[in-house]
Amino acid sequence: MELTQLPDDALVMAMQYVDVQDLLALRLVCKRLGGLALHRDVWRHRRLNQDDACVCPVLRLAPCLDTLEAAFPSRGCFLAYTMTSCAFAGMELLLDNSMDAMLAAMALCRQQPLGRLRRLEISFADSNFRKGERALMGALASTFGLEELKIINYTGCSGSTAKVVAHSSVRVASLKRFTFDFEPEAVPFLDCILSVHAATLEEVDFCVYRSVDTSFSAACTSVAPLLACCMSLRKLSSMLIPGLGALGSCKALRFLHLTIHPDKTLVAEVAQFLRSAEHLREVKLTYQPALRSATDVGGGLVLALASSGRSRLEALSVQNDDSSKQHFPLLEPLFGALPSLQHLQRLGMSELTLEERGQVLELISPVTAPALGLLELASDPSGTSCAHAWLHSDVVRATMKRNPLLHVKIMVDFMTAIYCTTKHCSAPCASLRCHEELVVCRRKLKVEDYEDIYLILFSHDPRDGCSQDHRAARCECVHIPRN
């Protein structure tokens, strides 16, 4: 059968896998193929980067794209971005200065009447955006139908910009996911977004990977009351801000990630909220700066989670970002809380020494953690222990025998040996001819030498089904027999 004998639907499906240059060349073959080459279904799953070939022809001819990725100032004709009739479902823009912000605003305004834009990501590489800020943020706020908005490194919002944003904002809520990495000066813009889209917001992320201080939190007094109005809010990642206790009204909230800094008033407010937050299913606590003792400000939050005895928490992660990597000070309160968290299925801890890792395993049992199916542990902070020798240790074997449904996921960083020689390690690697698959696991997992990988230890019959993913990316599963 010749190509031209295929029905249009089959040709369109095949053209989805043809590269862009060949696709554009099909326009010259015949009228039928030329028309099908510009069919929406041929283009709507494609991603266009400014460094790709044929950017300008694509923007001139293609009816739509899934995502446009561009950094301004763009090489070539920037007018292609501001005059195109190609409708994007998503845009990812990296901006360098005020002129870039103006160009991005023009590109964004061009997409508004096309009506297909649902995802927008803007990253600011510099803080010098005052001249173009008003146009860009006004265009952003007035874009109808956005469902996902991500703004990175936004340093401020002038008074005039705040007025423009408030005046030009859409009146119909649509945003579901909002990620905002900001400075206190940008709170007016944040308030506008939260108030306009309160009815639809489901996920809010304030980029809590960085630490903040009390002055930062003090500038955010208006934020928590607005979050409390988001009745569909399911997932929140935030630093400590005043008024988080109001989130008790968000009964849909299931995931909470908080970055904790030592502010007694705010910590007390969060503790009160956690005591009554029976609707939470997953909590992650990140301490920046790291705690040195369980009696430090914030050390009692884990106990607050369990204090009601009615918690239905299913996943808990405690990250103590300790650059000195000396010890994990929250073991005692954590295991004091564990018996009251009867529904806990996943537990994660960071920065454990080899000794502390053994203490954790000794405390895990069907009595203390009856529902626990996955224990996630960081690698030995010293970077000197051997993963293979550790999985042969008595404490590991006893733990797996005592907890037949438990999986232990351990991160092995690039500094930690997986399977080493006698000069680096104790007996197992030298005397036992087992687990030799660990020698080549990095190559099998297709990861670089500098990348971390994960070992998942389990003791159930490998043929039995279980709730854990044994094929997760960068994970090597290791069976530990119970006999």
Short mmCIF file of C-alpha atoms in Angstrom, two decimals:
data_model
loop_
_atom_site.label_atom_id
_atom_site.label_comp_id
_atom_site.label_asym_id
_atom_site.label_seq_id
_atom_site.Cartn_x
_atom_site.Cartn_y
_atom_site.Cartn_z
CA MET A 1 0.00 0.00 0.00
CA GLU A 2 1.31 3.42 -0.95
CA LEU A 3 1.52 6.19 1.61
CA THR A 4 -1.11 8.25 -0.14
CA GLN A 5 -3.59 5.36 0.06
CA LEU A 6 -3.73 5.60 3.85
CA PRO A 7 -6.72 7.44 5.36
CA ASP A 8 -6.16 10.93 6.73
CA ASP A 9 -6.38 9.80 10.37
CA ALA A 10 -3.59 7.26 9.86
CA LEU A 11 -1.39 9.79 8.11
CA VAL A 12 -1.90 12.35 10.85
CA MET A 13 -1.00 9.75 13.47
CA ALA A 14 2.18 8.84 11.60
CA MET A 15 3.14 12.49 11.12
CA GLN A 16 3.20 13.01 14.88
CA TYR A 17 6.51 11.09 14.88
CA VAL A 18 8.10 12.92 11.93
CA ASP A 19 10.73 15.51 12.86
CA VAL A 20 9.96 19.17 12.28
CA GLN A 21 12.18 19.77 9.25
CA ASP A 22 10.78 16.77 7.38
CA LEU A 23 7.28 17.74 8.40
CA LEU A 24 7.66 21.20 6.92
CA ALA A 25 9.15 19.65 3.77
CA LEU A 26 5.99 17.56 3.30
CA ARG A 27 4.20 20.78 2.42
CA LEU A 28 6.02 20.69 -0.90
CA VAL A 29 5.15 17.08 -1.79
CA CYS A 30 1.48 17.45 -2.62
CA LYS A 31 -1.56 19.43 -1.59
CA ARG A 32 -3.04 16.64 0.55
CA LEU A 33 0.14 15.93 2.55
CA GLY A 34 0.82 19.65 2.80
CA GLY A 35 -2.56 20.23 4.40
CA LEU A 36 -2.21 17.29 6.79
CA ALA A 37 1.28 18.44 7.79
CA LEU A 38 -0.35 21.50 9.35
CA HIS A 39 -3.10 19.54 11.12
CA ARG A 40 -3.49 20.46 14.80
CA ASP A 41 -3.07 16.88 15.98
CA VAL A 42 0.35 16.71 14.30
CA TRP A 43 1.63 19.64 16.37
CA ARG A 44 -0.27 19.78 19.64
CA HIS A 45 2.07 17.41 21.51
CA ARG A 46 5.31 19.02 20.31
CA ARG A 47 7.72 21.10 22.36
CA LEU A 48 9.67 23.94 20.74
CA ASN A 49 12.95 25.30 22.08
CA GLN A 50 14.47 28.50 20.77
CA ASP A 51 17.63 26.57 19.87
CA ASP A 52 15.73 24.11 17.68
CA ALA A 53 15.96 24.33 13.93
CA CYS A 54 13.21 26.11 12.02
CA VAL A 55 11.89 28.11 14.99
CA CYS A 56 10.62 31.02 12.91
CA PRO A 57 8.93 28.82 10.24
CA VAL A 58 7.27 26.77 12.98
CA LEU A 59 5.95 29.87 14.73
CA ARG A 60 4.68 31.16 11.39
CA LEU A 61 3.07 27.94 10.10
CA ALA A 62 2.25 25.57 12.98
CA PRO A 63 -1.32 25.88 14.31
CA CYS A 64 -0.39 24.95 17.87
CA LEU A 65 2.30 23.53 20.17
CA ASP A 66 2.33 21.92 23.57
CA THR A 67 5.15 24.07 24.99
CA LEU A 68 7.36 26.94 23.92
CA GLU A 69 10.67 27.23 25.78
CA ALA A 70 12.52 30.48 25.20
CA ALA A 71 15.14 32.67 26.82
CA PHE A 72 15.05 36.36 25.99
CA PRO A 73 16.84 38.03 24.35
CA SER A 74 16.22 35.35 21.77
CA ARG A 75 18.52 34.77 18.87
CA GLY A 76 16.87 35.48 15.55
CA CYS A 77 13.70 37.42 14.98
CA PHE A 78 11.95 38.12 18.26
CA LEU A 79 8.91 39.34 16.32
CA ALA A 80 8.14 35.69 15.58
CA TYR A 81 7.21 35.25 19.24
CA THR A 82 5.05 38.37 19.39
CA MET A 83 3.20 38.01 16.07
CA THR A 84 2.68 34.25 15.83
CA SER A 85 -0.74 32.64 15.38
CA CYS A 86 0.59 29.40 16.86
CA ALA A 87 -1.33 28.66 20.05
CA PHE A 88 0.73 27.27 22.94
CA ALA A 89 -0.61 25.17 25.79
CA GLY A 90 2.46 26.06 27.84
CA MET A 91 5.22 28.69 27.88
CA GLU A 92 8.54 28.55 29.76
CA LEU A 93 10.36 31.88 29.65
CA LEU A 94 13.75 32.92 31.06
CA LEU A 95 14.22 36.69 31.29
CA ASP A 96 17.43 38.68 31.72
CA ASN A 97 16.34 42.32 31.97
CA SER A 98 13.55 44.87 31.55
CA MET A 99 13.60 44.70 27.76
CA ASP A 100 13.14 40.93 27.97
CA ALA A 101 10.16 41.48 30.27
CA MET A 102 8.58 43.78 27.68
CA LEU A 103 9.08 41.19 24.94
CA ALA A 104 7.65 38.46 27.18
CA ALA A 105 4.62 40.67 27.89
CA MET A 106 4.06 41.12 24.15
CA ALA A 107 4.37 37.37 23.54
CA LEU A 108 1.95 36.69 26.37
CA CYS A 109 -0.56 39.24 25.09
CA ARG A 110 -0.39 37.59 21.67
CA GLN A 111 -1.41 34.27 23.20
CA GLN A 112 -4.43 35.65 25.05
CA PRO A 113 -6.82 35.83 22.07
CA LEU A 114 -5.67 32.40 20.89
CA GLY A 115 -7.14 31.01 24.11
CA ARG A 116 -5.09 27.83 24.50
CA LEU A 117 -2.51 28.83 27.13
CA ARG A 118 -2.87 26.76 30.32
CA ARG A 119 0.68 26.59 31.75
CA LEU A 120 3.10 29.47 32.24
CA GLU A 121 6.57 29.48 33.82
CA ILE A 122 8.63 32.66 34.13
CA SER A 123 12.14 32.69 35.60
CA PHE A 124 13.89 35.99 36.34
CA ALA A 125 17.66 35.80 36.00
CA ASP A 126 18.24 39.30 37.37
CA SER A 127 16.54 41.81 39.66
CA ASN A 128 16.63 44.70 37.16
CA PHE A 129 13.06 44.47 35.86
CA ARG A 130 11.46 47.68 37.06
CA LYS A 131 10.81 49.14 33.60
CA GLY A 132 9.20 46.05 32.10
CA GLU A 133 7.71 44.65 35.28
CA ARG A 134 4.37 46.45 35.08
CA ALA A 135 3.64 45.35 31.52
CA LEU A 136 4.63 41.74 32.16
CA MET A 137 2.81 41.23 35.45
CA GLY A 138 -0.27 43.01 34.11
CA ALA A 139 -0.31 40.74 31.05
CA LEU A 140 0.18 37.72 33.26
CA ALA A 141 -2.65 38.65 35.62
CA SER A 142 -5.05 39.28 32.73
CA THR A 143 -4.39 35.97 30.96
CA PHE A 144 -7.64 34.01 30.97
CA GLY A 145 -7.77 30.26 31.56
CA LEU A 146 -4.35 29.67 33.15
CA GLU A 147 -4.29 26.48 35.21
CA GLU A 148 -0.62 26.36 36.18
CA LEU A 149 1.60 29.35 37.00
CA LYS A 150 5.23 29.16 38.11
CA ILE A 151 7.27 32.30 38.86
CA ILE A 152 10.89 31.93 39.97
CA ASN A 153 13.13 34.57 41.58
CA TYR A 154 10.63 37.43 41.52
CA THR A 155 12.21 40.09 43.68
CA GLY A 156 9.51 42.70 44.05
CA CYS A 157 6.32 44.43 43.04
CA SER A 158 6.18 48.23 42.93
CA GLY A 159 3.09 50.10 44.05
CA SER A 160 2.17 51.02 40.49
CA THR A 161 2.59 47.40 39.38
CA ALA A 162 0.33 46.21 42.19
CA LYS A 163 -2.38 48.63 41.02
CA VAL A 164 -2.07 47.47 37.41
CA VAL A 165 -2.25 43.83 38.47
CA ALA A 166 -5.31 44.42 40.64
CA HIS A 167 -7.05 46.37 37.86
CA SER A 168 -6.24 43.98 35.01
CA SER A 169 -6.70 40.64 36.78
CA VAL A 170 -9.18 38.20 35.32
CA ARG A 171 -12.42 37.91 37.23
CA VAL A 172 -12.99 34.20 36.60
CA ALA A 173 -10.90 31.80 38.72
CA SER A 174 -8.99 29.13 36.79
CA LEU A 175 -5.58 28.61 38.41
CA LYS A 176 -5.06 25.18 40.00
CA ARG A 177 -1.29 25.05 40.63
CA PHE A 178 0.74 28.08 41.71
CA THR A 179 4.50 28.09 42.39
CA PHE A 180 5.98 31.38 43.59
CA ASP A 181 9.60 32.02 44.55
CA PHE A 182 9.52 35.58 45.84
CA GLU A 183 10.82 38.31 48.11
CA PRO A 184 8.63 40.19 50.63
CA GLU A 185 8.14 43.09 48.20
CA ALA A 186 6.17 40.76 45.92
CA VAL A 187 3.45 40.01 48.48
CA PRO A 188 0.90 42.41 46.82
CA PHE A 189 1.10 40.36 43.62
CA LEU A 190 0.79 37.14 45.62
CA ASP A 191 -2.28 38.47 47.42
CA CYS A 192 -3.92 39.33 44.12
CA ILE A 193 -3.38 35.86 42.67
CA LEU A 194 -4.63 34.12 45.82
CA SER A 195 -7.75 36.26 46.08
CA VAL A 196 -8.72 35.96 42.41
CA HIS A 197 -8.16 32.20 42.15
CA ALA A 198 -9.25 31.11 45.64
CA ALA A 199 -12.10 29.04 44.24
CA THR A 200 -9.89 26.83 42.06
CA LEU A 201 -6.41 26.67 43.65
CA GLU A 202 -5.41 23.13 44.58
CA GLU A 203 -1.62 23.31 44.93
CA VAL A 204 0.48 26.23 46.23
CA ASP A 205 4.27 26.09 46.51
CA PHE A 206 6.32 28.95 47.94
CA CYS A 207 9.64 27.25 47.06
CA VAL A 208 10.56 26.30 50.61
CA TYR A 209 13.99 24.95 49.67
CA ARG A 210 15.52 28.18 50.97
CA SER A 211 15.57 29.47 54.52
CA VAL A 212 13.85 32.69 55.57
CA ASP A 213 14.00 34.83 58.67
CA THR A 214 11.43 36.42 60.95
CA SER A 215 11.34 39.67 58.96
CA PHE A 216 10.38 37.75 55.82
CA SER A 217 7.52 36.03 57.61
CA ALA A 218 6.34 39.30 59.13
CA ALA A 219 5.83 40.74 55.63
CA CYS A 220 3.42 37.93 54.78
CA THR A 221 0.64 38.64 57.30
CA SER A 222 -2.00 38.78 54.56
CA VAL A 223 -1.09 35.47 52.94
CA ALA A 224 -2.42 32.83 55.37
CA PRO A 225 -5.97 34.31 55.60
CA LEU A 226 -6.14 34.24 51.80
CA LEU A 227 -4.90 30.64 51.73
CA ALA A 228 -7.61 29.76 54.25
CA CYS A 229 -10.19 30.87 51.67
CA CYS A 230 -8.94 28.29 49.16
CA MET A 231 -11.43 25.54 49.91
CA SER A 232 -10.02 23.22 47.22
CA LEU A 233 -6.42 23.51 48.47
CA ARG A 234 -4.92 20.01 48.62
CA LYS A 235 -1.19 20.70 48.72
CA LEU A 236 0.78 23.51 50.38
CA SER A 237 4.53 24.08 50.62
CA SER A 238 5.36 27.13 52.69
CA MET A 239 7.75 28.79 55.05
CA LEU A 240 6.43 29.78 58.49
CA ILE A 241 4.09 32.74 58.06
CA PRO A 242 1.66 34.35 60.52
CA GLY A 243 -1.83 32.90 60.64
CA LEU A 244 -1.19 29.34 59.44
CA GLY A 245 -3.60 28.17 62.11
CA ALA A 246 -6.39 29.41 59.84
CA LEU A 247 -5.66 26.49 57.50
CA GLY A 248 -7.83 24.38 59.76
CA SER A 249 -10.72 25.50 57.58
CA CYS A 250 -9.10 23.91 54.50
CA LYS A 251 -10.55 20.44 54.95
CA ALA A 252 -9.34 19.37 51.50
CA LEU A 253 -5.69 19.93 52.52
CA ARG A 254 -3.83 16.62 52.39
CA PHE A 255 -0.14 17.49 51.87
CA LEU A 256 1.75 20.05 53.96
CA HIS A 257 5.45 20.91 53.64
CA LEU A 258 6.75 23.48 56.09
CA THR A 259 10.21 25.01 56.38
CA ILE A 260 10.73 25.74 60.06
CA HIS A 261 12.81 28.59 61.41
CA PRO A 262 13.14 29.38 65.15
CA ASP A 263 10.24 31.77 65.72
CA LYS A 264 8.49 30.76 68.96
CA THR A 265 5.20 32.49 68.16
CA LEU A 266 4.84 31.03 64.67
CA VAL A 267 5.97 27.56 65.76
CA ALA A 268 3.41 27.57 68.58
CA GLU A 269 0.69 28.51 66.10
CA VAL A 270 1.70 25.72 63.74
CA ALA A 271 1.82 23.21 66.60
CA GLN A 272 -1.74 24.12 67.55
CA PHE A 273 -2.85 23.61 63.94
CA LEU A 274 -1.09 20.22 63.67
CA ARG A 275 -2.77 18.95 66.83
CA SER A 276 -6.18 19.26 65.19
CA ALA A 277 -5.28 18.63 61.54
CA GLU A 278 -6.79 15.17 61.25
CA HIS A 279 -7.41 15.70 57.53
CA LEU A 280 -3.68 15.76 56.70
CA ARG A 281 -2.29 12.66 54.98
CA GLU A 282 1.30 13.71 54.25
CA VAL A 283 3.55 16.10 56.21
CA LYS A 284 7.13 17.14 55.55
CA LEU A 285 9.05 19.25 58.06
CA THR A 286 12.32 20.85 56.96
CA TYR A 287 14.39 22.61 59.63
CA GLN A 288 16.46 25.58 58.43
CA PRO A 289 18.64 26.23 60.32
CA ALA A 290 19.07 22.70 61.58
CA LEU A 291 18.10 21.76 65.12
CA ARG A 292 20.89 20.83 67.51
CA SER A 293 18.56 19.44 70.17
CA ALA A 294 14.99 18.18 70.43
CA THR A 295 14.35 21.01 72.89
CA ASP A 296 15.11 23.68 70.26
CA VAL A 297 12.24 25.75 68.89
CA GLY A 298 10.25 23.49 66.56
CA GLY A 299 11.47 20.22 68.04
CA GLY A 300 8.02 19.38 69.40
CA LEU A 301 6.09 19.61 66.13
CA VAL A 302 6.27 15.87 65.48
CA LEU A 303 4.72 15.17 68.88
CA ALA A 304 2.03 17.76 68.11
CA LEU A 305 1.05 15.76 65.03
CA ALA A 306 0.40 12.68 67.13
CA SER A 307 -0.99 14.29 70.27
CA SER A 308 -4.68 13.93 69.40
CA GLY A 309 -4.42 10.18 68.86
CA ARG A 310 -6.82 10.59 65.92
CA SER A 311 -4.29 11.41 63.22
CA ARG A 312 -4.75 9.68 59.87
CA LEU A 313 -1.31 10.68 58.65
CA GLU A 314 0.04 8.28 56.03
CA ALA A 315 3.44 9.83 55.22
CA LEU A 316 5.89 11.79 57.36
CA SER A 317 9.29 13.18 56.37
CA VAL A 318 11.61 15.06 58.73
CA GLN A 319 14.60 16.83 57.18
CA ASN A 320 17.16 18.41 59.48
CA ASP A 321 19.41 20.33 57.10
CA ASP A 322 22.59 19.98 59.12
CA SER A 323 25.66 20.95 57.11
CA SER A 324 27.89 19.61 59.88
CA LYS A 325 26.12 16.22 59.64
CA GLN A 326 26.78 15.43 63.28
CA HIS A 327 23.54 13.80 64.40
CA PHE A 328 19.76 13.70 64.04
CA PRO A 329 18.31 15.20 67.24
CA LEU A 330 14.66 14.24 66.68
CA LEU A 331 14.82 10.46 67.04
CA GLU A 332 13.37 10.48 70.56
CA PRO A 333 10.30 12.66 69.82
CA LEU A 334 9.80 10.93 66.49
CA PHE A 335 9.59 7.48 67.99
CA GLY A 336 7.60 8.83 70.89
CA ALA A 337 4.99 9.91 68.35
CA LEU A 338 5.11 6.80 66.17
CA PRO A 339 2.74 4.54 68.20
CA SER A 340 0.03 7.22 67.90
CA LEU A 341 0.40 7.39 64.12
CA GLN A 342 -1.29 4.08 63.44
CA HIS A 343 -1.97 4.84 59.76
CA LEU A 344 1.60 5.84 58.90
CA GLN A 345 2.72 4.02 55.75
CA ARG A 346 5.84 5.99 54.80
CA LEU A 347 8.51 7.52 57.05
CA GLY A 348 11.56 9.47 55.88
CA MET A 349 14.52 10.97 57.74
CA SER A 350 17.64 12.81 56.63
CA GLU A 351 21.19 13.18 57.88
CA LEU A 352 21.42 9.99 59.96
CA THR A 353 24.74 8.67 61.14
CA LEU A 354 25.40 4.97 60.74
CA GLU A 355 24.70 4.44 64.45
CA GLU A 356 21.42 6.38 64.29
CA ARG A 357 20.36 4.39 61.26
CA GLY A 358 20.75 1.23 63.30
CA GLN A 359 18.75 2.75 66.18
CA VAL A 360 15.90 3.54 63.81
CA LEU A 361 15.79 0.00 62.47
CA GLU A 362 15.80 -1.48 65.97
CA LEU A 363 12.75 0.59 66.92
CA ILE A 364 10.64 -0.37 63.89
CA SER A 365 8.24 -3.22 64.58
CA PRO A 366 4.63 -4.22 63.83
CA VAL A 367 3.76 -2.84 67.27
CA THR A 368 5.35 0.60 66.95
CA ALA A 369 4.50 1.06 63.26
CA PRO A 370 1.85 -1.46 62.19
CA ALA A 371 1.09 0.11 58.79
CA LEU A 372 4.63 1.13 57.82
CA GLY A 373 5.53 -0.12 54.37
CA LEU A 374 8.41 2.19 53.41
CA LEU A 375 11.23 3.59 55.53
CA GLU A 376 13.37 6.15 53.67
CA LEU A 377 16.86 6.83 55.02
CA ALA A 378 19.67 9.04 53.78
CA SER A 379 23.10 7.55 53.29
CA ASP A 380 25.75 7.57 55.97
CA PRO A 381 26.78 11.24 56.26
CA SER A 382 30.41 10.28 56.62
CA GLY A 383 30.36 8.85 53.12
CA THR A 384 32.62 5.98 54.21
CA SER A 385 30.37 2.99 54.87
CA CYS A 386 29.72 0.31 52.28
CA ALA A 387 26.09 -0.27 51.32
CA HIS A 388 26.59 -3.98 50.63
CA ALA A 389 28.24 -4.61 53.98
CA TRP A 390 25.46 -2.70 55.72
CA LEU A 391 22.66 -4.78 54.21
CA HIS A 392 24.40 -7.88 55.61
CA SER A 393 24.47 -6.41 59.12
CA ASP A 394 22.58 -8.10 61.94
CA VAL A 395 20.33 -5.09 62.53
CA VAL A 396 19.14 -5.04 58.91
CA ARG A 397 18.40 -8.76 58.82
CA ALA A 398 16.62 -8.64 62.18
CA THR A 399 14.51 -5.69 61.06
CA MET A 400 13.46 -7.31 57.79
CA LYS A 401 12.62 -10.56 59.56
CA ARG A 402 10.56 -8.69 62.18
CA ASN A 403 8.70 -6.61 59.56
CA PRO A 404 7.86 -8.83 56.57
CA LEU A 405 5.99 -6.08 54.69
CA LEU A 406 8.58 -3.36 55.27
CA HIS A 407 10.70 -1.83 52.49
CA VAL A 408 13.81 0.14 53.44
CA LYS A 409 14.86 2.72 50.85
CA ILE A 410 18.36 4.04 51.39
CA MET A 411 20.00 6.77 49.38
CA VAL A 412 23.53 5.95 48.27
CA ASP A 413 25.34 9.13 47.29
CA PHE A 414 28.25 9.24 44.88
CA MET A 415 30.74 9.29 47.80
CA THR A 416 29.46 6.04 49.32
CA ALA A 417 30.73 2.70 48.05
CA ILE A 418 28.07 0.22 47.00
CA TYR A 419 30.21 -2.90 46.74
CA CYS A 420 33.87 -2.48 47.58
CA THR A 421 37.10 -4.39 48.15
CA THR A 422 38.69 -5.66 51.35
CA LYS A 423 40.84 -2.59 51.83
CA HIS A 424 37.72 -0.44 52.08
CA CYS A 425 35.25 -2.73 53.74
CA SER A 426 34.51 -5.51 56.20
CA ALA A 427 34.06 -9.19 55.44
CA PRO A 428 30.86 -9.46 53.33
CA CYS A 429 32.22 -7.96 50.12
CA ALA A 430 35.33 -10.14 50.23
CA SER A 431 33.98 -13.46 51.47
CA LEU A 432 30.40 -13.61 50.20
CA ARG A 433 29.77 -14.07 46.50
CA CYS A 434 26.37 -12.40 46.58
CA HIS A 435 24.59 -9.29 45.39
CA GLU A 436 27.15 -8.87 42.64
CA GLU A 437 24.48 -7.05 40.67
CA LEU A 438 25.29 -4.08 42.89
CA VAL A 439 28.67 -3.79 41.21
CA VAL A 440 27.03 -2.84 37.92
CA CYS A 441 23.84 -1.26 39.22
CA ARG A 442 24.92 2.27 38.30
CA ARG A 443 25.47 1.19 34.73
CA LYS A 444 22.23 -0.79 34.67
CA LEU A 445 20.29 2.18 36.04
CA LYS A 446 21.99 4.46 33.48
CA VAL A 447 23.13 7.03 36.02
CA GLU A 448 26.37 8.97 36.12
CA ASP A 449 29.05 8.39 38.75
CA TYR A 450 28.20 11.70 40.43
CA GLU A 451 24.47 10.93 40.77
CA ASP A 452 22.77 9.47 43.83
CA ILE A 453 20.95 6.16 43.56
CA TYR A 454 18.63 4.27 45.89
CA LEU A 455 18.63 0.73 47.21
CA ILE A 456 15.27 -0.72 48.21
CA LEU A 457 15.56 -3.62 50.64
CA PHE A 458 12.62 -6.01 50.98
CA SER A 459 12.05 -9.47 52.42
CA HIS A 460 8.74 -10.62 50.97
CA ASP A 461 8.62 -13.17 48.15
CA PRO A 462 9.66 -11.28 44.99
CA ARG A 463 6.77 -12.95 43.18
CA ASP A 464 4.22 -11.45 45.56
CA GLY A 465 2.59 -8.19 44.69
CA CYS A 466 2.99 -5.23 47.04
CA SER A 467 2.09 -1.56 47.24
CA GLN A 468 5.66 -0.34 46.70
CA ASP A 469 7.14 0.48 43.30
CA HIS A 470 10.00 -1.93 42.62
CA ARG A 471 10.75 -0.27 39.27
CA ALA A 472 11.17 3.33 40.38
CA ALA A 473 13.76 5.45 38.63
CA ARG A 474 17.35 5.17 39.92
CA CYS A 475 16.33 2.36 42.30
CA GLU A 476 17.90 -1.07 42.68
CA CYS A 477 15.79 -3.57 44.63
CA VAL A 478 17.62 -6.05 46.88
CA HIS A 479 15.91 -9.09 48.37
CA ILE A 480 16.85 -9.87 51.99
CA PRO A 481 15.78 -13.46 52.84
CA ARG A 482 14.09 -13.84 56.22
CA ASN A 483 15.65 -17.22 57.01
#
